[in-house]
Short mmCIF file of C-alpha atoms and ligand atoms in Angstrom, two decimals:
data_model
loop_
_atom_site.label_atom_id
_atom_site.label_comp_id
_atom_site.label_asym_id
_atom_site.label_seq_id
_atom_site.Cartn_x
_atom_site.Cartn_y
_atom_site.Cartn_z
CA MET A 14 0.00 0.00 0.00
CA GLY A 15 1.36 3.48 -0.89
CA LYS A 16 1.85 6.35 1.51
CA LEU A 17 -1.38 8.02 2.63
CA SER A 18 -1.96 11.59 1.45
CA LYS A 19 -2.14 14.27 4.16
CA ARG A 20 -5.90 14.29 3.77
CA GLU A 21 -6.27 10.50 3.99
CA ALA A 22 -4.02 10.42 7.07
CA SER A 23 -6.10 13.17 8.73
CA ILE A 24 -9.37 11.40 7.91
CA SER A 25 -8.03 8.27 9.57
CA THR A 26 -6.73 10.14 12.69
CA MET A 27 -9.89 12.17 13.06
CA LYS A 28 -12.14 9.13 12.63
CA GLN A 29 -10.39 7.58 15.64
CA GLN A 30 -11.26 10.72 17.63
CA GLN A 31 -14.74 11.17 16.13
CA LYS A 32 -16.56 10.96 19.48
CA HIS A 33 -14.77 14.12 20.64
CA PHE A 34 -16.23 16.40 17.96
CA GLN A 35 -19.36 18.48 18.41
CA CYS A 36 -21.06 20.68 15.87
CA PRO A 37 -20.08 24.31 16.60
CA VAL A 38 -23.42 25.46 15.13
CA CYS A 39 -26.08 23.24 16.77
CA LYS A 40 -23.98 21.30 19.35
CA ASN A 41 -25.03 17.86 18.07
CA ASP A 42 -22.66 14.91 17.72
CA MET A 43 -20.73 14.60 14.49
CA ILE A 44 -19.79 11.73 12.18
CA ILE A 45 -16.81 11.62 9.86
CA ASP A 46 -17.52 9.80 6.61
CA GLU A 47 -15.06 8.01 4.32
CA SER A 48 -14.94 10.97 1.95
CA GLY A 49 -13.61 13.22 4.74
CA THR A 50 -16.67 15.25 5.60
CA ILE A 51 -17.57 15.86 9.24
CA ARG A 52 -21.33 16.16 9.54
CA CYS A 53 -23.90 16.55 12.31
CA SER A 54 -27.48 15.20 12.33
CA GLN A 55 -28.74 18.61 11.19
CA ASN A 56 -26.45 18.46 8.17
CA HIS A 57 -23.98 21.16 9.14
CA SER A 58 -20.86 19.91 7.42
CA PHE A 59 -17.13 20.68 7.39
CA ASP A 60 -14.60 19.18 5.00
CA ILE A 61 -11.15 17.92 5.85
CA ALA A 62 -8.99 20.00 3.50
CA LYS A 63 -6.32 18.47 1.25
CA GLN A 64 -3.67 20.01 3.54
CA GLY A 65 -5.09 17.89 6.38
CA TYR A 66 -6.92 20.42 8.59
CA VAL A 67 -10.58 21.30 9.14
CA ASN A 68 -12.11 24.76 9.07
CA PHE A 69 -14.97 24.93 11.59
CA LEU A 70 -15.67 28.64 11.18
CA THR A 71 -19.02 29.43 9.63
CA LYS A 72 -17.97 32.87 8.44
CA HIS A 73 -14.68 34.25 7.21
CA ILE A 74 -12.68 36.07 9.87
CA GLN A 75 -9.92 38.39 8.71
CA SER A 76 -6.90 37.52 10.81
CA MET A 77 -4.36 40.19 11.71
CA TYR A 78 -1.62 37.56 11.34
CA SER A 79 0.01 36.66 8.02
CA LYS A 80 1.64 33.52 6.65
CA GLU A 81 5.04 35.28 6.96
CA LEU A 82 4.43 36.01 10.64
CA PHE A 83 3.74 32.34 11.34
CA GLU A 84 6.78 31.18 9.34
CA SER A 85 8.96 33.62 11.32
CA ARG A 86 7.44 32.48 14.60
CA ARG A 87 8.18 28.89 13.65
CA GLU A 88 11.82 29.68 12.84
CA ILE A 89 12.30 31.51 16.14
CA ILE A 90 10.71 28.67 18.14
CA LEU A 91 12.72 26.02 16.25
CA SER A 92 15.91 27.99 17.02
CA GLY A 93 15.42 26.80 20.60
CA LEU A 94 14.54 30.19 22.11
CA TYR A 95 11.64 28.71 24.09
CA ASN A 96 13.23 25.36 25.00
CA PRO A 97 13.39 25.97 28.78
CA VAL A 98 9.69 26.90 28.71
CA HIS A 99 8.83 23.73 26.78
CA GLU A 100 10.85 21.65 29.25
CA LYS A 101 8.94 23.05 32.22
CA ILE A 102 5.62 22.35 30.50
CA VAL A 103 6.75 18.80 29.68
CA GLU A 104 7.66 18.33 33.36
CA ILE A 105 4.20 19.52 34.43
CA LEU A 106 2.43 17.31 31.87
CA SER A 107 4.55 14.26 32.71
CA ALA A 108 3.57 14.52 36.38
CA SER A 109 -0.13 14.15 35.44
CA ASN A 110 -1.88 11.48 33.47
CA ILE A 111 -2.50 13.54 30.34
CA ILE A 112 -3.97 11.75 27.33
CA ASN A 113 -5.83 14.42 25.39
CA ILE A 114 -4.36 17.88 25.06
CA LEU A 115 -5.78 20.96 23.33
CA ASP A 116 -3.67 23.96 22.38
CA ALA A 117 -6.16 26.84 22.31
CA GLY A 118 -4.76 29.62 20.11
CA CYS A 119 -2.00 27.35 18.79
CA GLY A 120 -0.88 29.64 15.95
CA GLU A 121 1.37 27.62 13.60
CA GLY A 122 1.53 24.77 16.12
CA THR A 123 5.29 24.62 16.77
CA HIS A 124 5.01 24.87 20.56
CA LEU A 125 2.45 22.04 20.67
CA ASP A 126 4.41 19.80 18.33
CA LYS A 127 7.70 20.34 20.21
CA ILE A 128 6.09 19.78 23.62
CA CYS A 129 4.25 16.60 22.56
CA GLY A 130 7.41 15.33 20.85
CA LYS A 131 9.19 15.42 24.21
CA LEU A 132 6.48 13.55 26.13
CA GLU A 133 7.15 9.92 26.86
CA SER A 134 3.51 8.85 26.89
CA ASP A 135 1.32 8.85 23.80
CA THR A 136 -1.06 11.79 23.64
CA VAL A 137 -3.79 12.94 21.32
CA SER A 138 -2.92 16.54 20.57
CA VAL A 139 -5.26 19.02 18.95
CA GLY A 140 -4.55 22.61 17.98
CA ILE A 141 -7.22 25.22 17.33
CA ASP A 142 -6.71 28.75 16.06
CA ILE A 143 -8.98 31.35 14.51
CA SER A 144 -6.31 32.15 11.93
CA LYS A 145 -6.48 29.98 8.83
CA GLU A 146 -2.92 31.03 7.95
CA GLY A 147 -1.69 29.70 11.29
CA ILE A 148 -3.44 26.35 10.91
CA LEU A 149 -2.35 26.00 7.27
CA THR A 150 1.25 26.42 8.42
CA ALA A 151 0.73 23.92 11.26
CA ALA A 152 -0.77 21.32 8.90
CA LYS A 153 2.05 21.85 6.39
CA TYR A 154 4.79 20.95 8.87
CA TYR A 155 3.28 18.78 11.61
CA ASP A 156 1.51 15.49 10.86
CA GLN A 157 1.14 14.11 14.36
CA ASN A 158 -1.60 16.46 15.53
CA ILE A 159 -5.18 17.39 14.64
CA TRP A 160 -5.42 20.97 13.34
CA CYS A 161 -8.66 22.99 13.38
CA VAL A 162 -9.51 26.51 12.31
CA GLY A 163 -12.07 27.65 14.86
CA ASP A 164 -12.96 29.99 17.67
CA LEU A 165 -11.69 28.90 21.07
CA ALA A 166 -14.80 30.51 22.57
CA ASN A 167 -17.09 28.22 20.54
CA SER A 168 -15.00 25.16 19.87
CA PRO A 169 -16.04 22.07 17.85
CA PHE A 170 -15.42 19.62 20.72
CA GLN A 171 -17.62 17.73 23.18
CA GLU A 172 -17.62 18.59 26.86
CA GLN A 173 -15.02 16.83 29.03
CA THR A 174 -12.81 15.97 26.07
CA PHE A 175 -9.40 17.22 27.19
CA ASP A 176 -7.22 16.51 30.24
CA CYS A 177 -5.21 19.63 29.58
CA ILE A 178 -5.65 22.91 27.73
CA LEU A 179 -2.49 24.73 26.76
CA ASN A 180 -2.92 28.45 26.16
CA PHE A 181 0.37 29.93 25.03
CA LEU A 182 0.44 33.73 24.72
CA SER A 183 -3.16 33.58 23.48
CA PRO A 184 -6.55 34.80 24.68
CA ALA A 185 -8.48 32.53 27.06
CA ASN A 186 -12.14 31.69 27.51
CA TYR A 187 -12.51 30.03 30.90
CA GLU A 188 -16.18 29.17 30.46
CA GLU A 189 -15.36 27.17 27.35
CA PHE A 190 -12.19 25.71 28.91
CA THR A 191 -14.23 24.50 31.90
CA ARG A 192 -16.73 22.86 29.56
CA LEU A 193 -13.99 21.09 27.60
CA LEU A 194 -11.90 19.78 30.49
CA THR A 195 -12.28 16.39 32.18
CA PRO A 196 -12.72 16.48 35.99
CA LYS A 197 -9.42 17.67 37.53
CA GLY A 198 -8.31 18.76 34.05
CA LYS A 199 -5.58 21.38 33.91
CA VAL A 200 -5.13 24.69 32.16
CA ILE A 201 -1.52 25.66 31.43
CA LYS A 202 -1.43 29.29 30.42
CA VAL A 203 1.77 31.04 29.37
CA VAL A 204 1.76 34.81 29.83
CA PRO A 205 4.46 37.46 29.40
CA GLN A 206 6.23 38.87 32.44
CA GLU A 207 7.71 42.36 32.54
CA GLY A 208 11.07 41.45 31.00
CA TYR A 209 9.64 39.47 28.04
CA LEU A 210 11.40 40.53 24.80
CA GLN A 211 12.54 43.67 26.64
CA GLN A 212 15.22 44.51 24.07
CA LEU A 213 12.58 44.62 21.33
CA ARG A 214 10.05 46.42 23.53
CA LYS A 215 12.67 49.09 24.22
CA GLU A 216 13.22 49.77 20.51
CA ALA A 217 9.55 49.65 19.65
CA PHE A 218 8.08 51.67 22.48
CA ALA A 219 10.93 53.83 23.76
CA LYS A 220 9.61 56.60 26.01
CA THR A 221 5.98 55.49 25.77
CA ASP A 222 3.98 53.88 28.56
CA LYS A 223 3.86 50.64 26.55
CA GLU A 224 7.52 50.05 27.34
CA GLN A 225 6.30 48.89 30.76
CA TYR A 226 4.22 45.75 30.93
CA THR A 227 2.39 43.95 33.71
CA ASN A 228 0.41 40.70 33.56
CA GLU A 229 -1.36 41.37 36.88
CA ARG A 230 -4.89 41.46 35.44
CA THR A 231 -4.41 38.28 33.42
CA VAL A 232 -3.08 36.39 36.45
CA ARG A 233 -5.95 37.65 38.63
CA HIS A 234 -8.49 36.54 36.02
CA PHE A 235 -6.86 33.08 35.85
CA LYS A 236 -7.03 32.73 39.64
CA GLU A 237 -10.72 33.67 39.67
CA HIS A 238 -11.57 30.75 37.39
CA LEU A 239 -9.22 27.96 38.44
CA SER A 240 -8.16 26.29 41.66
CA LYS A 241 -4.84 24.97 43.02
CA VAL A 242 -3.10 27.65 40.98
CA GLU A 243 0.69 27.51 40.73
CA VAL A 244 2.85 30.09 38.97
CA PHE A 245 6.28 29.25 37.58
CA ARG A 246 8.37 32.16 36.34
CA ILE A 247 10.91 31.30 33.66
CA THR A 248 13.49 34.02 32.96
CA TYR A 249 16.64 33.93 30.85
CA THR A 250 18.58 35.98 28.31
CA GLN A 251 20.09 34.34 25.24
CA PRO A 252 22.30 35.60 22.41
CA LEU A 253 20.28 36.19 19.25
CA GLU A 254 21.85 35.26 15.93
CA GLU A 255 21.77 38.15 13.50
CA HIS A 256 19.68 36.36 10.88
CA LEU A 257 16.94 35.85 13.49
CA VAL A 258 16.50 39.58 14.27
CA PRO A 259 14.11 40.26 11.35
CA LYS A 260 12.25 37.01 12.16
CA LEU A 261 11.78 38.18 15.74
CA LEU A 262 10.43 41.50 14.48
CA GLU A 263 8.06 39.78 12.06
CA MET A 264 6.70 37.33 14.60
CA THR A 265 5.32 39.83 17.07
CA PRO A 266 3.11 42.89 16.89
CA LEU A 267 5.90 44.70 18.80
CA GLY A 268 7.95 44.59 15.62
CA TRP A 269 5.22 46.33 13.65
CA HIS A 270 6.05 49.55 15.51
CA VAL A 271 9.68 49.55 14.47
CA GLU A 272 10.19 51.90 11.55
CA ASN A 273 13.76 51.18 10.57
CA ILE A 274 14.58 47.54 11.02
CA ASN A 275 18.11 48.01 9.65
CA GLN A 276 19.01 50.28 12.54
CA MET A 277 18.09 47.72 15.15
CA HIS A 278 20.95 46.13 17.00
CA ILE A 279 19.55 43.34 19.10
CA LYS A 280 22.38 41.07 20.17
CA GLU A 281 20.52 39.19 22.88
CA ILE A 282 16.93 38.62 23.85
CA THR A 283 15.19 38.02 27.16
CA ILE A 284 12.47 35.47 27.70
CA ASP A 285 10.50 36.22 30.86
CA LEU A 286 7.27 34.26 31.06
CA ASP A 287 4.90 33.08 33.76
CA ILE A 288 3.52 29.58 33.36
CA LEU A 289 0.19 29.50 35.20
CA VAL A 290 -1.15 26.07 36.07
CA GLY A 291 -4.63 25.57 37.48
CA GLU A 292 -7.30 22.90 37.79
CA ILE A 293 -11.01 23.12 37.33
CA GLU A 294 -12.93 22.43 40.54
C1 SAM B 2 0.25 35.86 20.05
S1 SAM B 2 -0.43 34.53 19.10
C2 SAM B 2 0.23 33.10 19.93
C3 SAM B 2 0.30 31.88 19.04
C4 SAM B 2 1.04 30.67 19.64
N1 SAM B 2 0.33 30.12 20.77
C5 SAM B 2 2.45 31.05 20.04
O1 SAM B 2 2.69 31.30 21.23
O2 SAM B 2 3.32 31.11 19.16
C6 SAM B 2 -2.14 34.50 19.56
C7 SAM B 2 -2.94 33.51 18.75
O3 SAM B 2 -4.28 33.46 19.27
C8 SAM B 2 -5.14 33.29 18.16
N2 SAM B 2 -6.51 33.68 18.55
C9 SAM B 2 -6.96 34.91 18.90
N3 SAM B 2 -8.29 34.86 19.19
C10 SAM B 2 -8.68 33.57 19.02
C11 SAM B 2 -9.92 32.89 19.15
N4 SAM B 2 -11.05 33.54 19.51
N5 SAM B 2 -9.98 31.56 18.88
C12 SAM B 2 -8.85 30.90 18.49
N6 SAM B 2 -7.64 31.50 18.36
C13 SAM B 2 -7.55 32.82 18.61
C14 SAM B 2 -4.52 34.16 17.09
O4 SAM B 2 -4.99 33.84 15.79
C15 SAM B 2 -3.04 33.87 17.28
O5 SAM B 2 -2.59 32.79 16.50
ZN1 ZN B 3 -24.99 21.05 13.51
#
């Protein structure tokens, strides 16, 4: 038998996980047929695309993020800049019995793929993002995961489907997260701390109030919705290879404020992130 196409492989993976899908329009169960269409009893249907992802949005949403941004983000993450953060998340996941994991706001999926690649146990990993460009990039590079275009506030999954929701530098919806998590399920949310990308922030927002950043409100909000909250701060500064400077600028909205990229001299970059871990009651 020849190698399966991306679409055939996705149909097969998604069929195995069929019971976890729920129609985002009417909330009924869904069935995946041999031709790669996911359909509910009221005939709302979504096709598995040839690139191997599914678009569950019912109307087009113009994303502020481009294909180039996601490619740059991928290069920066693959350079190892976030490795210590991934290792801490792997340690947290390995200490729990995680089988199904959702990355809500996964972008181009590199964090999820790297993290799951380091786990010793087999997991079912699903990434959802409202940006089609992000999910197209994820599906292009990473075959081991299920990739969905969709709104994390109205996701196409049944209740109590995931043991863990990862939410990496993305917006959260705790009502939806609570619905999706199994009892004692965990949310792992990564948020910037004040030193995050400070060298870039300095260039982009010099002398404006945006140069300062606090995650206080986000952390408070997290604590209001989850219990047994732990916060792990990961801080380090690494040299930045010259060819990665434009990629760093392209991957973040901070870079959009920099007028003359050629005059930027970033030799090192600081990662300063809080990893918030909480359980639903
Ligand atoms: C700053 S990016 C982070 C992406 C990725 N997690 C990372 O850290 O590289 C925020 C992501 O959240 C996604 N996003 C924003 N609102 C969303 C929503 N309502 N549903 C799903 N994704 C959303 C954006 O499209 C974007 O990819
Ligand atoms: Zn439906």
